[in-house]
mmCIF file with all atom_site columns, C-alpha atoms in Angstrom:
data_model
loop_
_atom_site.group_PDB
_atom_site.id
_atom_site.type_symbol
_atom_site.label_atom_id
_atom_site.label_alt_id
_atom_site.label_comp_id
_atom_site.label_asym_id
_atom_site.label_entity_id
_atom_site.label_seq_id
_atom_site.pdbx_PDB_ins_code
_atom_site.Cartn_x
_atom_site.Cartn_y
_atom_site.Cartn_z
_atom_site.occupancy
_atom_site.B_iso_or_equiv
_atom_site.pdbx_formal_charge
_atom_site.auth_seq_id
_atom_site.auth_comp_id
_atom_site.auth_asym_id
_atom_site.auth_atom_id
_atom_site.pdbx_PDB_model_num
ATOM 1   C CA . ASN A 1 1   ? -4.856  8.671   -18.269 1.00 70.00 ? 1   ASN A CA 1
ATOM 2   C CA . ALA A 1 2   ? -1.429  7.696   -17.153 1.00 79.00 ? 2   ALA A CA 1
ATOM 3   C CA . GLY A 1 3   ? -2.869  7.442   -13.647 1.00 93.00 ? 3   GLY A CA 1
ATOM 4   C CA . VAL A 1 4   ? -0.039  8.036   -10.975 1.00 97.00 ? 4   VAL A CA 1
ATOM 5   C CA . THR A 1 5   ? 3.635   8.410   -12.244 1.00 96.00 ? 5   THR A CA 1
ATOM 6   C CA . GLN A 1 6   ? 6.515   8.485   -10.158 1.00 97.00 ? 6   GLN A CA 1
ATOM 7   C CA . THR A 1 7   ? 10.303  9.663   -11.091 1.00 97.00 ? 7   THR A CA 1
ATOM 8   C CA . PRO A 1 8   ? 12.972  8.468   -10.767 1.00 97.00 ? 8   PRO A CA 1
ATOM 9   C CA . LYS A 1 9   ? 12.646  4.703   -10.872 1.00 96.00 ? 9   LYS A CA 1
ATOM 10  C CA . PHE A 1 10  ? 15.656  4.049   -9.201  1.00 97.00 ? 10  PHE A CA 1
ATOM 11  C CA . GLN A 1 11  ? 18.080  6.319   -7.271  1.00 97.00 ? 11  GLN A CA 1
ATOM 12  C CA . VAL A 1 12  ? 21.422  6.113   -5.266  1.00 97.00 ? 12  VAL A CA 1
ATOM 13  C CA . LEU A 1 13  ? 22.227  8.872   -2.815  1.00 97.00 ? 13  LEU A CA 1
ATOM 14  C CA . LYS A 1 14  ? 25.113  9.296   -0.239  1.00 97.00 ? 14  LYS A CA 1
ATOM 15  C CA . THR A 1 15  ? 24.579  9.877   3.289   1.00 98.00 ? 15  THR A CA 1
ATOM 16  C CA . GLY A 1 16  ? 23.572  13.704  3.804   1.00 97.00 ? 16  GLY A CA 1
ATOM 17  C CA . GLN A 1 17  ? 22.551  14.302  0.136   1.00 97.00 ? 17  GLN A CA 1
ATOM 18  C CA . SER A 1 18  ? 19.041  15.863  -0.504  1.00 96.00 ? 18  SER A CA 1
ATOM 19  C CA . MET A 1 19  ? 16.715  14.919  -3.044  1.00 96.00 ? 19  MET A CA 1
ATOM 20  C CA . THR A 1 20  ? 12.943  15.093  -4.360  1.00 98.00 ? 20  THR A CA 1
ATOM 21  C CA . LEU A 1 21  ? 10.847  12.207  -5.198  1.00 98.00 ? 21  LEU A CA 1
ATOM 22  C CA . GLN A 1 22  ? 8.485   13.445  -7.535  1.00 98.00 ? 22  GLN A CA 1
ATOM 23  C CA . CYS A 1 23  ? 4.690   12.435  -8.042  1.00 98.00 ? 23  CYS A CA 1
ATOM 24  C CA . ALA A 1 24  ? 2.097   13.368  -10.477 1.00 98.00 ? 24  ALA A CA 1
ATOM 25  C CA . GLN A 1 25  ? -1.621  12.273  -10.907 1.00 97.00 ? 25  GLN A CA 1
ATOM 26  C CA . ASP A 1 26  ? -3.844  13.155  -13.918 1.00 95.00 ? 26  ASP A CA 1
ATOM 27  C CA . MET A 1 27  ? -7.161  11.993  -12.283 1.00 95.00 ? 27  MET A CA 1
ATOM 28  C CA . ASN A 1 28  ? -8.209  15.174  -10.463 1.00 95.00 ? 28  ASN A CA 1
ATOM 29  C CA . HIS A 1 29  ? -7.954  13.568  -7.183  1.00 96.00 ? 29  HIS A CA 1
ATOM 30  C CA . GLU A 1 30  ? -7.703  15.654  -4.141  1.00 95.00 ? 30  GLU A CA 1
ATOM 31  C CA . TYR A 1 31  ? -6.360  13.172  -1.759  1.00 95.00 ? 31  TYR A CA 1
ATOM 32  C CA . MET A 1 32  ? -2.600  11.915  -2.501  1.00 96.00 ? 32  MET A CA 1
ATOM 33  C CA . SER A 1 33  ? -0.172  9.970   0.015   1.00 96.00 ? 33  SER A CA 1
ATOM 34  C CA . TRP A 1 34  ? 3.463   8.837   0.391   1.00 97.00 ? 34  TRP A CA 1
ATOM 35  C CA . TYR A 1 35  ? 4.232   5.354   1.563   1.00 97.00 ? 35  TYR A CA 1
ATOM 36  C CA . ARG A 1 36  ? 7.729   3.633   2.149   1.00 97.00 ? 36  ARG A CA 1
ATOM 37  C CA . GLN A 1 37  ? 7.951   -0.111  1.638   1.00 96.00 ? 37  GLN A CA 1
ATOM 38  C CA . ASP A 1 38  ? 10.378  -2.145  3.766   1.00 93.00 ? 38  ASP A CA 1
ATOM 39  C CA . PRO A 1 39  ? 10.676  -6.004  3.926   1.00 85.00 ? 39  PRO A CA 1
ATOM 40  C CA . GLY A 1 40  ? 8.425   -7.568  6.651   1.00 78.00 ? 40  GLY A CA 1
ATOM 41  C CA . MET A 1 41  ? 6.907   -4.066  7.364   1.00 80.00 ? 41  MET A CA 1
ATOM 42  C CA . GLY A 1 42  ? 4.082   -3.458  4.942   1.00 86.00 ? 42  GLY A CA 1
ATOM 43  C CA . LEU A 1 43  ? 3.559   0.019   3.706   1.00 93.00 ? 43  LEU A CA 1
ATOM 44  C CA . ARG A 1 44  ? 3.812   2.799   6.382   1.00 93.00 ? 44  ARG A CA 1
ATOM 45  C CA . LEU A 1 45  ? 2.364   6.421   5.608   1.00 93.00 ? 45  LEU A CA 1
ATOM 46  C CA . ILE A 1 46  ? 4.927   9.108   5.509   1.00 96.00 ? 46  ILE A CA 1
ATOM 47  C CA . HIS A 1 47  ? 2.615   12.336  4.683   1.00 96.00 ? 47  HIS A CA 1
ATOM 48  C CA . TYR A 1 48  ? -0.489  12.848  3.119   1.00 95.00 ? 48  TYR A CA 1
ATOM 49  C CA . SER A 1 49  ? -2.573  15.685  1.341   1.00 95.00 ? 49  SER A CA 1
ATOM 50  C CA . VAL A 1 50  ? -6.278  16.114  1.287   1.00 94.00 ? 50  VAL A CA 1
ATOM 51  C CA . GLY A 1 51  ? -6.126  19.039  -1.179  1.00 94.00 ? 51  GLY A CA 1
ATOM 52  C CA . ALA A 1 52  ? -3.988  21.716  -2.680  1.00 95.00 ? 52  ALA A CA 1
ATOM 53  C CA . GLY A 1 53  ? -2.176  23.582  -0.059  1.00 95.00 ? 53  GLY A CA 1
ATOM 54  C CA . ILE A 1 54  ? -3.090  20.936  2.803   1.00 95.00 ? 54  ILE A CA 1
ATOM 55  C CA . THR A 1 55  ? -0.709  18.357  4.173   1.00 96.00 ? 55  THR A CA 1
ATOM 56  C CA . ASP A 1 56  ? -0.393  16.423  7.168   1.00 94.00 ? 56  ASP A CA 1
ATOM 57  C CA . GLN A 1 57  ? 2.085   13.893  8.968   1.00 93.00 ? 57  GLN A CA 1
ATOM 58  C CA . GLY A 1 58  ? 1.542   10.193  8.523   1.00 91.00 ? 58  GLY A CA 1
ATOM 59  C CA . GLU A 1 59  ? 2.981   7.495   10.589  1.00 89.00 ? 59  GLU A CA 1
ATOM 60  C CA . VAL A 1 60  ? 6.693   7.951   9.730   1.00 94.00 ? 60  VAL A CA 1
ATOM 61  C CA . PRO A 1 61  ? 7.240   11.334  8.620   1.00 96.00 ? 61  PRO A CA 1
ATOM 62  C CA . ASN A 1 62  ? 10.787  12.368  10.305  1.00 96.00 ? 62  ASN A CA 1
ATOM 63  C CA . GLY A 1 63  ? 13.251  13.248  7.516   1.00 96.00 ? 63  GLY A CA 1
ATOM 64  C CA . TYR A 1 64  ? 10.674  13.985  4.991   1.00 98.00 ? 64  TYR A CA 1
ATOM 65  C CA . ASN A 1 65  ? 9.000   17.074  3.757   1.00 97.00 ? 65  ASN A CA 1
ATOM 66  C CA . VAL A 1 66  ? 6.173   17.673  1.350   1.00 97.00 ? 66  VAL A CA 1
ATOM 67  C CA . SER A 1 67  ? 4.166   20.475  -0.516  1.00 96.00 ? 67  SER A CA 1
ATOM 68  C CA . ARG A 1 68  ? 1.080   20.503  -2.443  1.00 97.00 ? 68  ARG A CA 1
ATOM 69  C CA . SER A 1 69  ? 0.844   23.536  -4.715  1.00 97.00 ? 69  SER A CA 1
ATOM 70  C CA . THR A 1 70  ? -1.171  21.943  -7.356  1.00 96.00 ? 70  THR A CA 1
ATOM 71  C CA . THR A 1 71  ? -3.944  19.044  -7.372  1.00 97.00 ? 71  THR A CA 1
ATOM 72  C CA . GLU A 1 72  ? -1.611  17.215  -9.827  1.00 97.00 ? 72  GLU A CA 1
ATOM 73  C CA . ASP A 1 73  ? 1.668   17.230  -7.892  1.00 97.00 ? 73  ASP A CA 1
ATOM 74  C CA . PHE A 1 74  ? 2.919   16.079  -4.535  1.00 98.00 ? 74  PHE A CA 1
ATOM 75  C CA . PRO A 1 75  ? 6.636   15.920  -4.349  1.00 98.00 ? 75  PRO A CA 1
ATOM 76  C CA . LEU A 1 76  ? 8.445   14.108  -1.441  1.00 98.00 ? 76  LEU A CA 1
ATOM 77  C CA . ARG A 1 77  ? 11.690  15.755  0.065   1.00 98.00 ? 77  ARG A CA 1
ATOM 78  C CA . LEU A 1 78  ? 14.525  14.114  1.576   1.00 97.00 ? 78  LEU A CA 1
ATOM 79  C CA . LEU A 1 79  ? 16.444  16.840  3.566   1.00 92.00 ? 79  LEU A CA 1
ATOM 80  C CA . SER A 1 80  ? 19.517  14.906  4.436   1.00 96.00 ? 80  SER A CA 1
ATOM 81  C CA . ALA A 1 81  ? 19.519  11.379  3.450   1.00 97.00 ? 81  ALA A CA 1
ATOM 82  C CA . ALA A 1 82  ? 20.309  8.594   5.901   1.00 97.00 ? 82  ALA A CA 1
ATOM 83  C CA . PRO A 1 83  ? 20.871  4.784   5.497   1.00 97.00 ? 83  PRO A CA 1
ATOM 84  C CA . SER A 1 84  ? 17.570  4.335   7.469   1.00 96.00 ? 84  SER A CA 1
ATOM 85  C CA . GLN A 1 85  ? 15.912  5.811   4.530   1.00 97.00 ? 85  GLN A CA 1
ATOM 86  C CA . THR A 1 86  ? 16.854  3.092   2.050   1.00 97.00 ? 86  THR A CA 1
ATOM 87  C CA . SER A 1 87  ? 13.421  1.783   0.855   1.00 97.00 ? 87  SER A CA 1
ATOM 88  C CA . VAL A 1 88  ? 10.934  1.518   -1.789  1.00 97.00 ? 88  VAL A CA 1
ATOM 89  C CA . TYR A 1 89  ? 8.692   4.882   -2.099  1.00 98.00 ? 89  TYR A CA 1
ATOM 90  C CA . PHE A 1 90  ? 4.927   4.533   -3.438  1.00 98.00 ? 90  PHE A CA 1
ATOM 91  C CA . CYS A 1 91  ? 2.989   7.475   -4.014  1.00 98.00 ? 91  CYS A CA 1
ATOM 92  C CA . ALA A 1 92  ? -0.865  6.962   -4.228  1.00 97.00 ? 92  ALA A CA 1
ATOM 93  C CA . SER A 1 93  ? -3.786  9.145   -5.015  1.00 96.00 ? 93  SER A CA 1
ATOM 94  C CA . LYS A 1 94  ? -7.355  8.343   -3.717  1.00 93.00 ? 94  LYS A CA 1
ATOM 95  C CA . ARG A 1 95  ? -10.812 9.016   -4.836  1.00 91.00 ? 95  ARG A CA 1
ATOM 96  C CA . GLN A 1 96  ? -14.156 7.649   -3.139  1.00 88.00 ? 96  GLN A CA 1
ATOM 97  C CA . GLY A 1 97  ? -12.064 5.312   -0.917  1.00 85.00 ? 97  GLY A CA 1
ATOM 98  C CA . LYS A 1 98  ? -10.075 3.694   -3.741  1.00 90.00 ? 98  LYS A CA 1
ATOM 99  C CA . GLN A 1 99  ? -6.455  4.160   -3.571  1.00 93.00 ? 99  GLN A CA 1
ATOM 100 C CA . TYR A 1 100 ? -4.277  4.144   -6.999  1.00 95.00 ? 100 TYR A CA 1
ATOM 101 C CA . PHE A 1 101 ? -0.537  3.412   -6.595  1.00 97.00 ? 101 PHE A CA 1
ATOM 102 C CA . GLY A 1 102 ? 2.304   4.550   -8.741  1.00 97.00 ? 102 GLY A CA 1
ATOM 103 C CA . PRO A 1 103 ? 5.028   2.125   -9.915  1.00 96.00 ? 103 PRO A CA 1
ATOM 104 C CA . GLY A 1 104 ? 7.397   3.030   -6.972  1.00 97.00 ? 104 GLY A CA 1
ATOM 105 C CA . THR A 1 105 ? 10.928  4.501   -6.535  1.00 97.00 ? 105 THR A CA 1
ATOM 106 C CA . ARG A 1 106 ? 13.588  2.237   -5.159  1.00 97.00 ? 106 ARG A CA 1
ATOM 107 C CA . LEU A 1 107 ? 15.955  4.412   -3.075  1.00 97.00 ? 107 LEU A CA 1
ATOM 108 C CA . THR A 1 108 ? 19.530  3.350   -1.736  1.00 97.00 ? 108 THR A CA 1
ATOM 109 C CA . VAL A 1 109 ? 21.437  5.522   0.776   1.00 97.00 ? 109 VAL A CA 1
ATOM 110 C CA . THR A 1 110 ? 24.962  4.530   1.231   1.00 97.00 ? 110 THR A CA 1
ATOM 111 C CA . THR B 2 1   ? 3.249   1.088   15.224  1.00 55.00 ? 1   THR B CA 1
ATOM 112 C CA . GLN B 2 2   ? 2.167   -2.028  13.208  1.00 50.00 ? 2   GLN B CA 1
ATOM 113 C CA . LEU B 2 3   ? -1.701  -2.384  13.888  1.00 77.00 ? 3   LEU B CA 1
ATOM 114 C CA . LEU B 2 4   ? -2.139  -5.219  11.306  1.00 90.00 ? 4   LEU B CA 1
ATOM 115 C CA . GLU B 2 5   ? -0.691  -8.655  11.397  1.00 92.00 ? 5   GLU B CA 1
ATOM 116 C CA . GLN B 2 6   ? -1.041  -11.135 8.365   1.00 94.00 ? 6   GLN B CA 1
ATOM 117 C CA . SER B 2 7   ? -0.473  -14.678 8.319   1.00 95.00 ? 7   SER B CA 1
ATOM 118 C CA . PRO B 2 8   ? 1.130   -16.833 7.114   1.00 96.00 ? 8   PRO B CA 1
ATOM 119 C CA . GLN B 2 9   ? 4.209   -14.331 5.957   1.00 94.00 ? 9   GLN B CA 1
ATOM 120 C CA . PHE B 2 10  ? 5.132   -16.943 3.037   1.00 96.00 ? 10  PHE B CA 1
ATOM 121 C CA . LEU B 2 11  ? 2.966   -19.460 1.401   1.00 97.00 ? 11  LEU B CA 1
ATOM 122 C CA . SER B 2 12  ? 4.205   -21.666 -1.445  1.00 97.00 ? 12  SER B CA 1
ATOM 123 C CA . ILE B 2 13  ? 1.374   -24.071 -2.888  1.00 97.00 ? 13  ILE B CA 1
ATOM 124 C CA . GLN B 2 14  ? 0.977   -26.136 -5.939  1.00 97.00 ? 14  GLN B CA 1
ATOM 125 C CA . GLU B 2 15  ? -1.748  -25.031 -8.820  1.00 97.00 ? 15  GLU B CA 1
ATOM 126 C CA . GLY B 2 16  ? -5.226  -26.133 -7.923  1.00 97.00 ? 16  GLY B CA 1
ATOM 127 C CA . GLU B 2 17  ? -4.753  -25.991 -4.207  1.00 97.00 ? 17  GLU B CA 1
ATOM 128 C CA . ASN B 2 18  ? -7.165  -23.892 -1.989  1.00 97.00 ? 18  ASN B CA 1
ATOM 129 C CA . LEU B 2 19  ? -5.562  -21.348 0.398   1.00 97.00 ? 19  LEU B CA 1
ATOM 130 C CA . THR B 2 20  ? -6.442  -18.749 3.415   1.00 98.00 ? 20  THR B CA 1
ATOM 131 C CA . VAL B 2 21  ? -4.567  -15.770 4.088   1.00 98.00 ? 21  VAL B CA 1
ATOM 132 C CA . TYR B 2 22  ? -5.433  -13.856 7.487   1.00 97.00 ? 22  TYR B CA 1
ATOM 133 C CA . CYS B 2 23  ? -5.287  -10.305 8.466   1.00 96.00 ? 23  CYS B CA 1
ATOM 134 C CA . ASN B 2 24  ? -5.567  -9.492  12.318  1.00 95.00 ? 24  ASN B CA 1
ATOM 135 C CA . SER B 2 25  ? -5.748  -6.516  14.342  1.00 92.00 ? 25  SER B CA 1
ATOM 136 C CA . SER B 2 26  ? -6.841  -5.272  18.043  1.00 89.00 ? 26  SER B CA 1
ATOM 137 C CA . SER B 2 27  ? -8.201  -2.237  16.490  1.00 89.00 ? 27  SER B CA 1
ATOM 138 C CA . VAL B 2 28  ? -11.433 -1.646  14.782  1.00 89.00 ? 28  VAL B CA 1
ATOM 139 C CA . PHE B 2 29  ? -11.533 -0.295  11.476  1.00 90.00 ? 29  PHE B CA 1
ATOM 140 C CA . SER B 2 30  ? -14.338 1.562   9.450   1.00 89.00 ? 30  SER B CA 1
ATOM 141 C CA . SER B 2 31  ? -13.363 -0.566  6.252   1.00 91.00 ? 31  SER B CA 1
ATOM 142 C CA . LEU B 2 32  ? -10.862 -2.715  5.069   1.00 93.00 ? 32  LEU B CA 1
ATOM 143 C CA . GLN B 2 33  ? -9.209  -3.312  1.675   1.00 95.00 ? 33  GLN B CA 1
ATOM 144 C CA . TRP B 2 34  ? -6.982  -6.163  0.252   1.00 97.00 ? 34  TRP B CA 1
ATOM 145 C CA . TYR B 2 35  ? -4.521  -5.291  -2.565  1.00 97.00 ? 35  TYR B CA 1
ATOM 146 C CA . ARG B 2 36  ? -2.272  -7.502  -4.472  1.00 97.00 ? 36  ARG B CA 1
ATOM 147 C CA . GLN B 2 37  ? 1.342   -6.451  -5.640  1.00 96.00 ? 37  GLN B CA 1
ATOM 148 C CA . GLU B 2 38  ? 3.591   -7.876  -8.362  1.00 94.00 ? 38  GLU B CA 1
ATOM 149 C CA . PRO B 2 39  ? 7.313   -7.249  -8.357  1.00 89.00 ? 39  PRO B CA 1
ATOM 150 C CA . GLY B 2 40  ? 8.455   -3.837  -9.436  1.00 90.00 ? 40  GLY B CA 1
ATOM 151 C CA . GLU B 2 41  ? 4.735   -2.495  -9.307  1.00 93.00 ? 41  GLU B CA 1
ATOM 152 C CA . GLY B 2 42  ? 2.438   -0.792  -6.802  1.00 95.00 ? 42  GLY B CA 1
ATOM 153 C CA . PRO B 2 43  ? -0.281  -2.438  -5.206  1.00 96.00 ? 43  PRO B CA 1
ATOM 154 C CA . VAL B 2 44  ? -3.532  -2.803  -6.846  1.00 96.00 ? 44  VAL B CA 1
ATOM 155 C CA . LEU B 2 45  ? -6.820  -2.655  -5.121  1.00 95.00 ? 45  LEU B CA 1
ATOM 156 C CA . LEU B 2 46  ? -8.656  -5.961  -5.139  1.00 96.00 ? 46  LEU B CA 1
ATOM 157 C CA . VAL B 2 47  ? -11.759 -5.273  -2.743  1.00 96.00 ? 47  VAL B CA 1
ATOM 158 C CA . THR B 2 48  ? -12.902 -2.935  -0.085  1.00 94.00 ? 48  THR B CA 1
ATOM 159 C CA . VAL B 2 49  ? -15.249 -4.568  2.746   1.00 94.00 ? 49  VAL B CA 1
ATOM 160 C CA . VAL B 2 50  ? -17.093 -2.032  5.072   1.00 92.00 ? 50  VAL B CA 1
ATOM 161 C CA . THR B 2 51  ? -19.775 -3.879  7.128   1.00 92.00 ? 51  THR B CA 1
ATOM 162 C CA . GLY B 2 52  ? -18.832 -6.559  9.947   1.00 92.00 ? 52  GLY B CA 1
ATOM 163 C CA . GLY B 2 53  ? -19.628 -9.996  8.732   1.00 94.00 ? 53  GLY B CA 1
ATOM 164 C CA . GLU B 2 54  ? -19.443 -9.055  4.826   1.00 95.00 ? 54  GLU B CA 1
ATOM 165 C CA . VAL B 2 55  ? -18.378 -11.332 2.365   1.00 96.00 ? 55  VAL B CA 1
ATOM 166 C CA . LYS B 2 56  ? -17.210 -10.459 -1.056  1.00 96.00 ? 56  LYS B CA 1
ATOM 167 C CA . LYS B 2 57  ? -16.523 -12.625 -4.086  1.00 97.00 ? 57  LYS B CA 1
ATOM 168 C CA . LEU B 2 58  ? -14.213 -11.816 -6.922  1.00 95.00 ? 58  LEU B CA 1
ATOM 169 C CA . LYS B 2 59  ? -14.044 -14.822 -9.270  1.00 95.00 ? 59  LYS B CA 1
ATOM 170 C CA . ARG B 2 60  ? -11.950 -17.342 -7.227  1.00 97.00 ? 60  ARG B CA 1
ATOM 171 C CA . LEU B 2 61  ? -11.203 -15.008 -4.220  1.00 97.00 ? 61  LEU B CA 1
ATOM 172 C CA . THR B 2 62  ? -13.423 -14.656 -1.425  1.00 97.00 ? 62  THR B CA 1
ATOM 173 C CA . PHE B 2 63  ? -13.133 -11.929 1.117   1.00 97.00 ? 63  PHE B CA 1
ATOM 174 C CA . GLN B 2 64  ? -14.717 -11.818 4.747   1.00 96.00 ? 64  GLN B CA 1
ATOM 175 C CA . PHE B 2 65  ? -14.574 -8.784  7.185   1.00 95.00 ? 65  PHE B CA 1
ATOM 176 C CA . GLY B 2 66  ? -14.784 -9.977  10.743  1.00 93.00 ? 66  GLY B CA 1
ATOM 177 C CA . ASP B 2 67  ? -17.910 -9.427  12.908  1.00 93.00 ? 67  ASP B CA 1
ATOM 178 C CA . ALA B 2 68  ? -16.129 -6.928  15.004  1.00 92.00 ? 68  ALA B CA 1
ATOM 179 C CA . ARG B 2 69  ? -14.568 -5.295  12.060  1.00 90.00 ? 69  ARG B CA 1
ATOM 180 C CA . LYS B 2 70  ? -11.064 -5.892  13.600  1.00 91.00 ? 70  LYS B CA 1
ATOM 181 C CA . ASP B 2 71  ? -9.854  -9.159  11.017  1.00 93.00 ? 71  ASP B CA 1
ATOM 182 C CA . SER B 2 72  ? -10.336 -10.196 7.595   1.00 96.00 ? 72  SER B CA 1
ATOM 183 C CA . SER B 2 73  ? -9.574  -13.239 5.663   1.00 97.00 ? 73  SER B CA 1
ATOM 184 C CA . LEU B 2 74  ? -8.879  -13.738 1.893   1.00 98.00 ? 74  LEU B CA 1
ATOM 185 C CA . HIS B 2 75  ? -9.741  -17.420 0.349   1.00 98.00 ? 75  HIS B CA 1
ATOM 186 C CA . ILE B 2 76  ? -8.369  -18.502 -3.069  1.00 97.00 ? 76  ILE B CA 1
ATOM 187 C CA . THR B 2 77  ? -10.213 -21.555 -4.315  1.00 97.00 ? 77  THR B CA 1
ATOM 188 C CA . ALA B 2 78  ? -8.111  -23.740 -7.007  1.00 97.00 ? 78  ALA B CA 1
ATOM 189 C CA . ALA B 2 79  ? -5.169  -21.158 -7.087  1.00 97.00 ? 79  ALA B CA 1
ATOM 190 C CA . GLN B 2 80  ? -3.464  -20.546 -10.586 1.00 97.00 ? 80  GLN B CA 1
ATOM 191 C CA . PRO B 2 81  ? 0.091   -19.220 -11.227 1.00 96.00 ? 81  PRO B CA 1
ATOM 192 C CA . GLY B 2 82  ? -1.441  -16.100 -12.153 1.00 95.00 ? 82  GLY B CA 1
ATOM 193 C CA . ASP B 2 83  ? -2.457  -15.633 -8.531  1.00 96.00 ? 83  ASP B CA 1
ATOM 194 C CA . THR B 2 84  ? 1.404   -15.275 -7.258  1.00 96.00 ? 84  THR B CA 1
ATOM 195 C CA . GLY B 2 85  ? 2.257   -12.115 -5.716  1.00 96.00 ? 85  GLY B CA 1
ATOM 196 C CA . LEU B 2 86  ? 2.247   -10.309 -2.561  1.00 96.00 ? 86  LEU B CA 1
ATOM 197 C CA . TYR B 2 87  ? -1.351  -9.818  -0.685  1.00 97.00 ? 87  TYR B CA 1
ATOM 198 C CA . LEU B 2 88  ? -1.702  -6.969  1.502   1.00 96.00 ? 88  LEU B CA 1
ATOM 199 C CA . CYS B 2 89  ? -4.448  -5.759  3.807   1.00 96.00 ? 89  CYS B CA 1
ATOM 200 C CA . ALA B 2 90  ? -5.156  -2.127  4.831   1.00 94.00 ? 90  ALA B CA 1
ATOM 201 C CA . GLY B 2 91  ? -7.577  -0.652  7.478   1.00 92.00 ? 91  GLY B CA 1
ATOM 202 C CA . ALA B 2 92  ? -9.138  2.491   7.338   1.00 88.00 ? 92  ALA B CA 1
ATOM 203 C CA . GLY B 2 93  ? -8.338  4.552   10.587  1.00 81.00 ? 93  GLY B CA 1
ATOM 204 C CA . ALA B 2 94  ? -8.924  7.886   11.777  1.00 75.00 ? 94  ALA B CA 1
ATOM 205 C CA . GLY B 2 95  ? -7.737  11.054  9.784   1.00 70.00 ? 95  GLY B CA 1
ATOM 206 C CA . ASN B 2 96  ? -7.949  9.545   6.385   1.00 68.00 ? 96  ASN B CA 1
ATOM 207 C CA . GLN B 2 97  ? -4.924  7.203   7.056   1.00 81.00 ? 97  GLN B CA 1
ATOM 208 C CA . PHE B 2 98  ? -4.613  3.680   5.779   1.00 87.00 ? 98  PHE B CA 1
ATOM 209 C CA . TYR B 2 99  ? -2.404  0.972   7.878   1.00 90.00 ? 99  TYR B CA 1
ATOM 210 C CA . PHE B 2 100 ? -1.191  -1.607  6.186   1.00 93.00 ? 100 PHE B CA 1
ATOM 211 C CA . GLY B 2 101 ? -0.661  -5.485  7.029   1.00 93.00 ? 101 GLY B CA 1
ATOM 212 C CA . THR B 2 102 ? 2.806   -6.830  7.122   1.00 88.00 ? 102 THR B CA 1
ATOM 213 C CA . GLY B 2 103 ? 1.808   -8.525  3.654   1.00 93.00 ? 103 GLY B CA 1
ATOM 214 C CA . THR B 2 104 ? 1.627   -12.320 2.488   1.00 96.00 ? 104 THR B CA 1
ATOM 215 C CA . SER B 2 105 ? 3.954   -13.549 -0.293  1.00 95.00 ? 105 SER B CA 1
ATOM 216 C CA . LEU B 2 106 ? 2.070   -16.305 -2.328  1.00 97.00 ? 106 LEU B CA 1
ATOM 217 C CA . THR B 2 107 ? 3.694   -18.348 -4.845  1.00 97.00 ? 107 THR B CA 1
ATOM 218 C CA . VAL B 2 108 ? 1.784   -20.758 -6.756  1.00 97.00 ? 108 VAL B CA 1
ATOM 219 C CA . ILE B 2 109 ? 3.685   -23.491 -8.561  1.00 97.00 ? 109 ILE B CA 1
ATOM 220 C CA . PRO B 2 110 ? 2.594   -24.742 -11.976 1.00 96.00 ? 110 PRO B CA 1
#
């Protein structure tokens, strides 16, 4: 099992550009989520999904969209990137209370 | 809103010393988790505590959940360089959401 995979590993965007961060898991977990990690702030929940076709907002959803068309994939879309979205993004899946995190995507918006 | 505060934020100790990391909140959580994160990787779950007053041991690591389920501590005995990393607590709140603490960066010097 590959667990939770994320692509790309690194990304630089200009202000106003859009992009999609990819996340996939091969553990057949229903619950998936996206977090951002900023220095001194811990991880903050952006969006989450309890199953295919169901998504909900977390603590900091503004500027991000998600969809869940399959159990395996949970992409995160930045509609119009802003410097405030410079961060490290982590995708996670969860089963029976245990969260499994991907390796992260480091995003810089200039 | 940051619901979980961790202290200290940074900790640098010599190999063989003992240390305690604290995770405090004014909110009650149904469960609390501790993670360790190494540079360039996602957090990895160490333990979940569920019952107020619960104590769990993982080799040299001892985790305690406060009686009121608002706080937790992580004690490491005889720290080793392999314990170096970012330690994060996370409380389970309403709606399948986990709220992460601010993190404690531990460095164990050989």
